[in-house]
XYZ file of C-alpha atoms in Angstrom:
721
model
C 237.623 -171.533 2.350
C 236.035 -174.878 2.954
C 234.140 -176.030 0.049
C 230.768 -177.780 1.194
C 227.055 -177.252 1.108
C 226.714 -176.037 4.895
C 229.378 -173.361 4.253
C 227.593 -172.214 1.216
C 224.436 -172.017 2.648
C 225.722 -169.431 4.908
C 227.551 -167.454 2.257
C 224.261 -167.468 -0.328
C 221.998 -166.519 2.397
C 223.711 -163.544 1.940
C 225.800 -163.929 5.102
C 228.280 -161.389 6.766
C 231.890 -161.212 5.770
C 233.988 -164.208 6.792
C 236.400 -163.761 9.613
C 239.579 -163.506 7.029
C 238.324 -159.985 5.850
C 238.092 -158.510 9.591
C 241.988 -159.037 10.023
C 242.679 -155.601 8.472
C 242.831 -152.572 10.996
C 240.726 -149.771 9.830
C 241.577 -146.484 11.657
C 240.292 -143.597 9.564
C 238.385 -141.169 11.714
C 236.154 -139.591 8.883
C 233.154 -141.718 8.483
C 232.949 -141.090 4.549
C 236.377 -142.053 4.207
C 236.003 -144.848 6.457
C 233.290 -146.307 4.468
C 235.124 -145.566 1.224
C 238.065 -147.292 2.549
C 236.466 -150.719 3.757
C 234.103 -150.904 0.395
C 237.180 -150.981 -1.791
C 238.973 -153.355 0.588
C 235.703 -155.843 -0.103
C 235.578 -155.339 -3.637
C 239.019 -156.286 -4.219
C 239.062 -159.090 -2.403
C 235.336 -160.564 -2.343
C 233.917 -159.647 -5.772
C 233.705 -162.313 -8.392
C 235.239 -160.318 -10.914
C 237.363 -157.582 -9.319
C 237.809 -154.437 -11.645
C 241.126 -152.662 -12.178
C 240.779 -149.479 -10.763
C 242.375 -147.517 -13.408
C 241.884 -144.217 -15.813
C 239.248 -146.121 -17.826
C 237.184 -146.984 -14.711
C 237.451 -143.603 -13.259
C 235.866 -142.078 -16.683
C 232.973 -144.686 -16.003
C 232.498 -143.783 -12.520
C 232.653 -139.933 -13.464
C 230.135 -140.419 -16.173
C 227.538 -142.610 -14.430
C 227.856 -140.638 -10.997
C 227.080 -137.113 -12.933
C 224.188 -138.746 -14.742
C 222.784 -140.151 -11.700
C 223.027 -136.498 -10.224
C 221.499 -134.607 -12.784
C 219.919 -136.851 -15.099
C 217.805 -134.006 -17.004
C 220.695 -131.897 -16.987
C 218.940 -128.919 -15.384
C 221.227 -128.375 -12.684
C 224.946 -128.205 -13.901
C 226.092 -125.761 -16.274
C 229.126 -126.502 -19.144
C 231.458 -124.319 -16.870
C 230.622 -127.050 -14.001
C 231.660 -129.846 -16.177
C 234.602 -128.403 -17.369
C 235.955 -128.007 -14.077
C 234.542 -131.650 -13.147
C 236.385 -132.762 -15.976
C 239.890 -132.494 -14.861
C 239.039 -135.293 -12.245
C 237.757 -137.629 -15.081
C 240.930 -139.729 -14.992
C 241.242 -139.133 -11.130
C 238.641 -140.937 -9.362
C 240.728 -144.038 -9.387
C 243.739 -142.292 -7.557
C 241.193 -140.575 -5.037
C 239.298 -144.149 -4.237
C 243.012 -145.320 -3.567
C 244.022 -142.553 -1.317
C 240.504 -141.935 0.146
C 240.241 -138.547 -1.351
C 236.924 -137.147 -1.180
C 237.992 -133.975 -3.135
C 235.665 -134.925 -6.427
C 232.758 -135.688 -4.389
C 233.088 -132.540 -2.256
C 233.018 -130.283 -5.286
C 230.363 -131.925 -7.075
C 228.202 -131.962 -3.887
C 228.896 -128.549 -3.060
C 228.283 -127.425 -6.407
C 224.972 -129.266 -7.062
C 223.812 -128.076 -3.370
C 224.265 -124.564 -4.603
C 222.554 -125.247 -8.293
C 219.418 -126.795 -6.413
C 218.929 -123.560 -4.367
C 219.334 -121.755 -7.886
C 216.824 -124.206 -9.362
C 214.109 -123.391 -7.150
C 214.304 -119.328 -7.610
C 214.333 -120.445 -11.391
C 211.077 -122.805 -11.355
C 209.204 -120.595 -9.200
C 210.024 -117.350 -11.604
C 209.036 -119.379 -14.627
C 205.635 -120.541 -13.042
C 204.808 -117.333 -12.069
C 204.300 -116.515 -15.713
C 201.464 -117.840 -18.427
C 202.457 -120.527 -20.631
C 201.467 -119.402 -24.189
C 200.129 -123.032 -25.908
C 199.214 -121.909 -29.020
C 202.993 -121.201 -29.929
C 204.523 -123.846 -32.031
C 207.628 -125.616 -30.505
C 208.572 -128.773 -29.279
C 210.324 -130.250 -26.431
C 213.092 -133.010 -26.482
C 213.010 -135.339 -23.761
C 216.117 -137.140 -25.151
C 218.309 -135.907 -22.146
C 221.392 -138.067 -23.100
C 221.837 -136.059 -26.019
C 221.256 -132.619 -24.667
C 224.038 -130.624 -24.095
C 224.682 -128.930 -20.778
C 223.602 -125.212 -20.923
C 226.424 -122.513 -20.889
C 224.419 -119.546 -19.483
C 221.594 -118.792 -16.824
C 219.656 -117.656 -19.857
C 219.862 -121.119 -21.625
C 218.965 -122.677 -17.869
C 215.923 -120.903 -17.723
C 214.822 -121.615 -21.012
C 215.482 -125.475 -20.271
C 213.499 -125.284 -17.382
C 210.658 -123.344 -18.789
C 210.206 -126.023 -21.507
C 210.526 -128.668 -19.081
C 207.716 -127.316 -16.889
C 205.939 -126.265 -19.715
C 205.616 -129.964 -21.031
C 204.988 -131.180 -17.351
C 202.151 -128.554 -17.135
C 200.453 -129.193 -20.298
C 198.995 -132.515 -18.913
C 197.188 -130.854 -16.061
C 196.433 -128.201 -18.500
C 194.504 -130.456 -20.805
C 192.813 -132.281 -17.576
C 191.212 -129.044 -16.730
C 190.226 -128.360 -19.887
C 188.413 -132.010 -20.545
C 186.861 -131.181 -16.966
C 185.388 -127.803 -18.360
C 184.318 -129.346 -21.419
C 182.313 -132.137 -19.386
C 180.995 -129.482 -16.993
C 179.791 -127.471 -19.892
C 178.365 -130.655 -21.893
C 176.451 -131.683 -18.137
C 175.370 -127.760 -17.989
C 173.573 -127.848 -21.196
C 171.790 -131.267 -20.832
C 169.946 -129.902 -17.791
C 166.478 -128.305 -17.576
C 166.915 -124.371 -17.883
C 164.321 -123.973 -15.260
C 164.607 -122.176 -11.693
C 165.260 -125.627 -10.104
C 168.115 -125.966 -12.087
C 169.764 -122.209 -12.260
C 171.987 -122.917 -9.207
C 173.528 -125.464 -11.269
C 174.082 -123.615 -14.254
C 178.090 -123.609 -14.900
C 180.309 -120.473 -15.545
C 182.785 -121.244 -18.025
C 186.409 -120.723 -16.904
C 188.218 -118.975 -19.635
C 191.309 -120.349 -21.035
C 193.639 -118.142 -18.805
C 192.077 -119.392 -15.557
C 192.564 -122.950 -16.566
C 196.143 -121.887 -17.525
C 196.611 -120.459 -14.175
C 195.301 -123.286 -12.307
C 197.236 -125.976 -14.013
C 200.271 -123.755 -13.145
C 199.439 -123.616 -9.729
C 199.018 -127.427 -9.793
C 202.495 -127.947 -11.054
C 203.925 -125.560 -8.738
C 202.351 -127.380 -5.933
C 203.691 -131.012 -7.528
C 207.300 -129.512 -7.833
C 207.467 -127.825 -4.548
C 206.516 -130.820 -2.734
C 208.850 -132.779 -4.416
C 211.554 -130.351 -3.143
C 210.260 -130.097 0.255
C 209.360 -133.831 1.392
C 212.517 -135.194 -1.143
C 215.601 -132.983 -2.289
C 215.257 -131.088 1.006
C 215.396 -134.009 3.099
C 218.408 -135.533 1.533
C 221.363 -135.326 3.766
C 225.306 -135.597 2.948
C 225.210 -139.155 3.534
C 222.375 -139.888 1.194
C 224.268 -138.061 -1.588
C 227.475 -139.834 -0.712
C 225.846 -143.125 -0.855
C 225.184 -142.198 -4.664
C 228.718 -141.656 -5.121
C 229.604 -144.832 -3.633
C 226.947 -146.594 -5.717
C 228.298 -145.058 -8.876
C 231.521 -146.745 -7.887
C 230.209 -150.328 -6.662
C 227.882 -150.324 -9.993
C 230.998 -150.261 -12.449
C 231.977 -154.051 -11.026
C 228.396 -155.299 -12.227
C 224.548 -154.492 -11.743
C 224.010 -156.124 -8.754
C 226.821 -154.870 -6.301
C 225.101 -152.166 -4.447
C 225.956 -150.303 -1.512
C 223.027 -150.127 0.922
C 223.021 -146.985 3.485
C 221.973 -148.042 7.085
C 218.286 -147.362 6.296
C 218.391 -148.966 3.061
C 220.242 -152.317 4.734
C 216.864 -152.440 7.314
C 214.407 -152.160 4.176
C 216.112 -155.045 2.248
C 216.191 -157.285 5.232
C 212.474 -156.512 5.696
C 211.654 -157.306 1.784
C 213.414 -160.691 1.813
C 212.261 -161.899 5.135
C 208.634 -160.530 4.290
C 208.283 -158.976 7.741
C 209.165 -156.173 10.146
C 208.719 -155.173 13.804
C 206.350 -152.086 14.343
C 202.759 -151.077 14.129
C 201.881 -152.204 10.685
C 201.354 -149.187 8.607
C 202.619 -147.677 5.392
C 203.681 -143.773 5.784
C 204.587 -141.219 3.369
C 205.434 -137.637 3.793
C 203.067 -135.117 2.179
C 204.413 -131.470 2.856
C 205.954 -131.295 6.522
C 203.572 -134.292 7.559
C 203.963 -137.990 8.024
C 200.881 -139.420 6.750
C 199.355 -143.131 7.054
C 198.788 -144.425 3.651
C 197.782 -148.064 4.394
C 197.133 -150.317 7.145
C 198.819 -153.745 6.848
C 196.317 -156.250 7.311
C 196.849 -158.341 10.372
C 199.295 -155.631 11.945
C 199.208 -153.825 15.190
C 197.682 -150.850 13.703
C 195.070 -152.906 11.974
C 193.684 -154.793 14.872
C 193.651 -151.607 17.133
C 191.058 -149.939 14.664
C 192.729 -146.837 16.303
C 194.362 -145.715 13.394
C 193.130 -145.095 9.634
C 194.424 -144.120 6.139
C 194.584 -140.329 5.835
C 195.546 -139.884 9.457
C 198.677 -137.769 9.970
C 201.097 -138.699 12.936
C 202.437 -135.263 14.627
C 204.103 -136.798 17.880
C 205.874 -140.168 18.957
C 206.340 -141.107 22.579
C 208.317 -144.171 23.644
C 206.914 -146.084 26.587
C 210.343 -145.169 28.796
C 210.058 -141.496 27.633
C 207.914 -138.548 29.594
C 208.114 -136.096 26.695
C 206.890 -137.016 23.120
C 209.065 -135.846 20.032
C 207.262 -133.762 17.322
C 207.992 -135.307 14.245
C 206.366 -132.514 11.992
C 208.698 -131.655 9.191
C 211.143 -134.479 9.976
C 212.911 -136.846 7.536
C 210.604 -139.971 7.077
C 213.376 -142.343 7.608
C 214.188 -140.478 11.011
C 210.660 -140.701 11.930
C 209.841 -144.325 10.892
C 212.996 -145.006 13.373
C 210.900 -143.505 15.947
C 207.951 -145.101 15.424
C 209.309 -148.816 15.008
C 210.434 -150.702 17.771
C 210.733 -154.482 19.050
C 207.953 -156.728 19.679
C 206.231 -156.251 22.954
C 207.117 -152.719 23.231
C 204.765 -149.672 23.626
C 204.626 -146.216 21.449
C 202.126 -143.481 22.324
C 201.321 -141.713 18.683
C 199.608 -138.360 18.668
C 197.315 -138.251 15.584
C 195.717 -135.711 13.582
C 192.469 -137.509 12.513
C 190.860 -137.267 8.915
C 188.120 -134.820 10.600
C 190.602 -132.773 12.240
C 190.612 -133.820 15.963
C 193.821 -134.543 17.760
C 194.173 -137.615 19.873
C 196.554 -139.713 21.485
C 196.791 -143.645 20.609
C 199.054 -146.404 22.465
C 200.034 -149.236 20.094
C 201.785 -152.378 21.100
C 204.228 -153.162 18.817
C 204.466 -156.630 16.678
C 206.002 -158.677 14.276
C 204.048 -157.443 10.853
C 204.062 -159.959 8.215
C 203.816 -158.552 4.844
C 201.524 -161.079 2.835
C 202.071 -159.875 -0.388
C 205.486 -161.183 -0.234
C 204.465 -164.410 0.795
C 203.178 -167.571 -1.480
C 199.462 -167.865 -1.930
C 197.701 -170.689 -3.615
C 194.024 -171.285 -5.198
C 192.497 -174.164 -6.407
C 190.527 -174.393 -9.929
C 188.342 -176.932 -11.460
C 188.283 -177.662 -15.248
C 186.776 -180.496 -17.064
C 186.149 -182.087 -13.687
C 189.725 -181.877 -12.544
C 191.128 -179.950 -10.002
C 194.355 -178.135 -10.590
C 196.187 -176.016 -8.191
C 197.994 -172.581 -8.516
C 200.700 -171.186 -6.406
C 202.030 -167.600 -6.868
C 205.547 -167.136 -5.570
C 206.477 -163.488 -5.556
C 209.965 -164.293 -4.043
C 212.291 -166.814 -2.840
C 212.176 -165.234 0.690
C 214.027 -166.118 4.005
C 214.548 -165.089 7.719
C 218.344 -164.215 7.540
C 218.469 -164.476 11.449
C 216.804 -168.158 11.386
C 216.281 -170.329 8.184
C 214.559 -172.558 10.168
C 211.484 -169.761 10.345
C 209.343 -168.827 7.673
C 210.275 -168.847 4.451
C 209.435 -169.761 0.714
C 210.336 -173.491 0.758
C 208.333 -174.474 4.104
C 205.257 -172.286 2.708
C 205.174 -173.963 -0.734
C 205.507 -177.164 0.778
C 202.630 -176.487 2.996
C 200.313 -175.037 -0.015
C 201.290 -178.049 -1.948
C 199.844 -180.276 1.099
C 196.805 -178.283 1.145
C 196.212 -178.120 -2.345
C 196.764 -182.092 -2.411
C 194.084 -182.787 0.353
C 191.980 -180.905 -2.047
C 192.072 -183.392 -4.749
C 194.952 -181.301 -6.581
C 195.684 -183.083 -9.899
C 198.194 -180.715 -11.427
C 200.137 -177.611 -10.475
C 200.755 -174.451 -11.723
C 203.988 -172.334 -10.162
C 203.889 -168.710 -11.392
C 207.266 -167.234 -10.981
C 206.529 -164.287 -13.486
C 207.851 -160.951 -11.956
C 209.678 -162.807 -9.038
C 213.137 -161.284 -8.899
C 214.869 -164.005 -6.925
C 215.980 -164.397 -3.344
C 217.707 -167.134 -1.530
C 219.673 -169.892 -3.266
C 218.859 -172.546 -0.564
C 215.523 -171.780 -0.448
C 215.388 -172.635 -4.338
C 217.440 -175.877 -3.861
C 214.795 -176.744 -1.135
C 211.915 -175.849 -3.373
C 213.214 -177.896 -6.260
C 213.787 -181.163 -4.495
C 210.205 -180.908 -3.718
C 209.733 -182.265 -7.400
C 212.153 -184.661 -8.036
C 213.737 -187.963 -6.094
C 217.453 -186.150 -5.478
C 220.293 -184.718 -7.398
C 221.688 -181.845 -8.365
C 219.861 -178.378 -8.578
C 222.507 -175.723 -9.673
C 226.223 -175.392 -9.755
C 228.131 -172.700 -8.162
C 231.507 -171.361 -9.282
C 233.859 -168.650 -7.143
C 236.816 -167.367 -8.854
C 239.985 -169.519 -8.476
C 237.701 -172.332 -6.698
C 236.183 -175.276 -8.126
C 232.521 -175.770 -8.794
C 230.377 -176.608 -6.011
C 226.778 -178.650 -7.161
C 224.388 -177.963 -4.990
C 222.070 -181.355 -4.572
C 218.669 -182.182 -3.683
C 219.556 -185.109 -1.058
C 216.097 -185.877 0.035
C 214.688 -188.719 -2.070
C 211.360 -188.130 -0.811
C 209.116 -186.159 -3.023
C 206.163 -183.490 -2.034
C 204.843 -183.426 -5.463
C 205.180 -185.958 -8.408
C 202.266 -184.993 -10.532
C 202.089 -182.566 -13.873
C 203.824 -179.260 -13.245
C 203.801 -176.026 -15.236
C 205.886 -173.435 -14.286
C 205.123 -169.620 -15.719
C 208.024 -166.980 -16.379
C 208.492 -163.909 -17.605
C 211.205 -161.449 -18.812
C 211.251 -160.098 -14.953
C 211.539 -163.661 -13.694
C 215.449 -163.364 -12.356
C 218.023 -165.187 -10.457
C 216.339 -168.220 -7.948
C 213.622 -168.128 -10.570
C 215.553 -169.143 -13.538
C 217.320 -171.546 -11.285
C 214.026 -173.274 -10.771
C 212.856 -173.089 -13.842
C 216.283 -174.204 -15.583
C 216.586 -177.301 -13.186
C 212.919 -178.477 -14.089
C 213.649 -177.869 -17.900
C 216.721 -179.974 -17.526
C 215.237 -182.851 -15.822
C 212.118 -182.650 -18.051
C 210.123 -182.275 -14.476
C 208.048 -179.423 -15.888
C 207.141 -177.210 -18.797
C 207.957 -173.887 -18.925
C 205.380 -171.607 -20.541
C 206.316 -167.655 -20.989
C 208.326 -165.069 -22.387
C 211.260 -165.681 -25.147
C 213.727 -165.565 -22.313
C 213.668 -164.809 -18.664
C 215.826 -162.022 -17.281
C 219.338 -163.404 -17.779
C 220.945 -162.967 -13.955
C 223.231 -165.960 -13.550
C 225.224 -164.330 -10.594
C 225.200 -164.567 -6.737
C 225.393 -162.111 -3.700
C 226.342 -162.097 -0.383
C 225.498 -159.301 2.060
C 227.968 -157.912 4.142
C 227.432 -155.944 6.920
C 230.087 -153.216 7.139
C 230.294 -152.671 10.952
C 231.359 -156.367 11.518
C 234.129 -155.210 9.346
C 235.422 -152.694 11.708
C 236.484 -153.452 15.499
C 235.525 -150.797 17.878
C 233.793 -148.831 15.265
C 232.865 -145.254 16.839
C 231.665 -143.693 13.257
C 228.322 -144.655 13.317
C 226.367 -147.291 11.105
C 228.085 -147.717 7.966
C 225.426 -149.821 6.092
C 225.871 -152.913 4.012
C 227.128 -153.896 0.517
C 225.499 -156.523 -1.762
C 228.559 -158.208 -3.778
C 228.464 -160.293 -6.520
C 230.614 -163.361 -5.435
C 229.614 -166.081 -7.183
C 228.078 -167.311 -10.698
C 225.653 -170.365 -10.726
C 225.227 -172.371 -13.878
C 222.628 -175.099 -14.784
C 223.233 -178.692 -14.284
C 223.576 -179.110 -18.083
C 226.649 -176.857 -17.667
C 225.140 -173.594 -19.145
C 224.667 -170.198 -17.825
C 221.593 -168.225 -17.588
C 223.743 -164.981 -17.657
C 222.362 -162.445 -20.325
C 220.635 -164.986 -22.061
C 218.095 -166.293 -19.077
C 215.931 -169.719 -19.553
C 214.404 -169.666 -22.437
C 210.874 -171.208 -22.404
C 209.639 -174.205 -23.680
C 206.155 -172.700 -24.798
C 206.996 -169.000 -26.001
C 204.290 -166.437 -25.653
C 204.596 -162.465 -25.877
C 203.324 -160.171 -22.711
C 203.634 -156.842 -22.498
C 207.353 -156.756 -21.793
C 208.187 -158.311 -24.933
C 209.855 -155.414 -26.814
C 211.045 -153.377 -23.854
C 214.724 -153.601 -22.750
C 214.675 -154.619 -19.220
C 216.978 -157.608 -18.940
C 220.517 -158.372 -17.677
C 221.859 -157.878 -21.021
C 220.506 -154.665 -21.170
C 221.851 -153.125 -17.865
C 225.482 -151.739 -17.543
C 228.525 -153.581 -16.957
C 226.992 -156.999 -16.589
C 229.236 -160.018 -16.626
C 229.765 -162.231 -19.343
C 228.217 -165.731 -20.271
C 230.164 -168.964 -19.958
C 229.435 -172.367 -19.521
C 231.318 -175.319 -17.448
C 230.834 -179.215 -17.494
C 227.471 -180.361 -16.874
C 226.472 -182.063 -13.570
C 225.760 -185.767 -13.249
C 222.121 -186.133 -13.546
C 219.241 -188.391 -14.932
C 216.233 -186.850 -16.466
C 212.465 -187.424 -14.646
C 211.563 -190.976 -14.679
C 207.656 -190.541 -14.679
C 206.648 -190.835 -18.322
C 204.686 -187.442 -19.694
C 204.614 -186.914 -23.505
C 206.325 -183.503 -23.100
C 207.138 -183.021 -26.451
C 203.724 -183.682 -27.572
C 202.219 -181.464 -24.930
C 204.792 -178.589 -25.617
C 203.826 -178.893 -29.452
C 200.112 -178.626 -28.640
C 200.379 -175.800 -26.438
C 202.590 -174.035 -29.046
C 199.993 -174.683 -31.677
C 197.422 -173.214 -29.479
C 199.207 -170.089 -28.473
C 200.327 -169.239 -32.078
C 196.382 -168.954 -32.787
C 195.482 -167.149 -29.901
C 193.715 -164.083 -30.697
C 194.476 -162.558 -27.000
C 197.988 -163.132 -27.270
C 197.978 -161.833 -30.695
C 196.556 -158.447 -29.435
C 198.846 -158.344 -26.539
C 201.508 -158.689 -28.666
C 200.446 -155.856 -30.918
C 199.788 -153.772 -27.751
C 203.660 -154.418 -26.435
C 204.746 -153.109 -29.820
C 202.628 -149.919 -29.900
C 203.713 -149.147 -26.292
C 207.249 -149.367 -27.104
C 206.524 -147.137 -30.133
C 205.149 -144.534 -27.813
C 208.234 -144.963 -25.489
C 210.520 -144.205 -27.978
C 208.813 -141.128 -28.964
C 211.195 -138.517 -27.593
C 209.830 -134.935 -29.477
C 206.850 -133.633 -27.960
C 204.857 -130.592 -29.079
C 204.234 -127.661 -26.715
C 201.258 -126.440 -28.801
C 198.278 -127.511 -27.123
C 196.244 -128.138 -30.198
C 198.274 -130.695 -31.596
C 199.067 -132.103 -28.353
C 195.680 -132.780 -27.873
C 195.253 -134.197 -31.537
C 198.205 -136.725 -30.654
C 196.298 -137.702 -27.467
C 193.164 -138.164 -29.020
C 195.128 -140.276 -31.797
C 196.598 -141.994 -29.080
C 193.142 -143.154 -27.507
C 191.798 -143.720 -30.696
C 194.274 -146.344 -31.334
C 194.248 -147.587 -27.988
C 190.602 -148.320 -28.423
C 191.548 -151.619 -30.384
C 193.376 -152.986 -27.093
C 190.600 -152.512 -24.850
C 189.773 -156.113 -25.511
C 192.910 -157.280 -23.383
C 190.995 -156.520 -19.883
C 187.667 -157.674 -21.266
C 189.307 -161.250 -21.856
C 187.237 -163.939 -19.261
C 187.410 -167.547 -19.082
C 185.205 -169.692 -17.777
C 187.268 -170.879 -14.873
C 186.457 -169.942 -11.057
C 189.472 -169.731 -8.571
C 188.730 -170.270 -4.885
C 190.708 -170.009 -1.750
C 191.742 -173.127 0.154
C 189.559 -173.948 3.201
C 192.306 -172.608 6.067
C 191.833 -169.227 4.100
C 188.587 -169.014 4.021
C 188.207 -169.416 7.743
C 190.583 -166.525 8.121
C 188.298 -164.256 5.944
C 185.887 -164.170 9.047
C 187.969 -161.863 10.907
C 190.117 -160.401 8.339
C 187.950 -158.892 5.408
C 191.062 -156.873 3.612
C 192.505 -160.396 3.109
C 189.514 -161.434 1.614
C 189.386 -158.658 -0.851
C 192.984 -159.130 -1.998
C 192.277 -162.799 -2.585
C 189.088 -162.128 -4.500
C 190.941 -159.388 -6.428
C 193.675 -162.061 -7.169
C 191.077 -164.493 -8.170
C 189.553 -162.339 -10.443
C 192.853 -161.411 -12.151
C 193.412 -165.293 -12.421
C 190.085 -165.691 -14.136
C 191.119 -163.079 -16.733
C 194.605 -164.577 -17.431
C 195.203 -166.249 -20.559
C 198.790 -167.439 -19.544
C 196.979 -169.250 -16.275
C 194.440 -170.517 -18.877
C 197.246 -171.961 -21.202
C 198.908 -173.513 -18.108
C 195.830 -175.361 -16.966
C 195.582 -177.044 -20.793
C 198.738 -177.913 -20.651
C 198.398 -179.639 -17.118
C 195.455 -181.360 -18.414
C 197.449 -182.383 -21.484
C 199.805 -183.833 -19.300
C 197.666 -185.339 -17.067
C 196.171 -187.408 -19.854
C 199.780 -188.592 -21.028
C 200.490 -190.181 -17.843
C 198.437 -191.212 -14.701
C 200.054 -189.872 -11.526
C 199.918 -191.675 -8.231
C 197.109 -190.312 -5.836
C 199.644 -190.598 -2.890
C 203.001 -188.858 -3.234
C 205.731 -189.452 -0.544
C 205.905 -186.236 1.572
C 209.318 -184.790 2.683
C 209.789 -184.523 6.465
């Protein structure tokens, strides 16, 4: 394969499989076997580090798959596991032979056990729980054995449901206590006699709690489990196989593939409403600002969609009881087409609504900016949730073009320093991050990429113009991954920005390509096969180091709520190893900022910051609570523990009370939008409030101020085309 930037852009844009993959003829008529055949073919030939499908591989798939099917061990019996055991080292052979015997057995058995579970949980919840008994429930499911008898299975369900129910019971007890307190405080005259509360007995409260638990678990089975089809369970089996290659190689069923593309592009074609299934009803839970449904004002949150009719059809389709994925397929559609919905309004009335579908942009996906004044200096803040891109057309809206536009707008407002917030940014398109990095440097390498058996490829910024040459701070945390780490690492290596955040970022040093499996099959008649996100490359810093497992280490380390939680790449199963390659040819930033002195000054401020000390103490406390695996089912003991936790938690109330004296504002173009978009205005006001309470943003601005004092930037920077 030719190794140049243009070809690599196509690959790293999560491109489809190259033509060389399509020369094999696949002819198996069974869709499940065909899917297995295609995926294993791509894995063996396309993965960066292909795994040997041997007995060891088989045992790992076996274990992970059963854990995914029955994580709480409340379906399978030990006898089931004993029966499954004979396949433990045969899965690799079955994969190679496209044999589905193991999947078929486990799938059929699971469906049987689920039906049995429905009887068990209803029987358990038909009888009162005695919360005066001293007994405990363990949530350490990994260490729990599979049960051997129906009696043991019922007992397992009883304890799990009793534990689930105790929180409902506690809420109702507290509600009763509050009602009684309010009643006691009222005057006992004739006017208030109607307000006197008749206390509920503990038995009545317990029954009400059980009814709420039953309704909740019924909803779970009705809206989720019962809606799952064979193809959904088979997707779980496929993902148990591909996950053994690395944590980021993932199979996407057809519906999941569409959702992934929407998330990465930040837009979709449809009516602009978020839907959820409640019992048998498809309910509107949010209207997306700016979308067709929002503009039309005929729909509102809480409405139930009963029927859907396309513009070229005479009769509507009743979607009551339909899988939500199937209902969404009917409601979505190309821009400009009409869809007719029969709606049951919140007030109970029924009406038909016509909506013209359109492109809906999910604004929460996109970059947003704010201006803030501090000590007579104006600074800009840009929040980037992900490195988004339109896979169909790179020139359409993407994170790079949006960031450039926001920087220009901030410069027009007199920005003297920039904070780029990449916290919780899980990554995205590699070409986009290369373009963004190029906005802050003259030219030079941004990241190095290596494929198996190929020489490294250095991705350069070749444009000598600069969008922003002033002080730059990048905020990261443990959830900043992939493209976020590439940008932070490049700016750190160039000494172009100061990185403030967690001890290290996520540690994802791999690149994935997105293969539409349908393009692998000529004349496919089996329907949509979905797609495979496949790890094809590893990337490296321009200094030669990898961020794989180790992440990017912040210049100024500050604690946050994730500091003691295992959420990084190193904590995942089957991560690829760390390594390093030769450094690229690059030179540090030639504009003088006193980075070392600024970093030292910031570190000293952070070390003595009481808010950060409190955040760190809270993170440790939360970790201790998360590690608790044994829970009392005696209500008195349970309540005492809750009261103790609430008392201990009060010491952390000051975290949310923290306020700075900073005021953040939207840019003029956005304030003009507020006149017709009150939802957007409300979202921005909430964001600005959170920024004014953010100790990390506050310190980032302090750092910008220190950098500004160490060097007077040019008032006019060269702008990229």
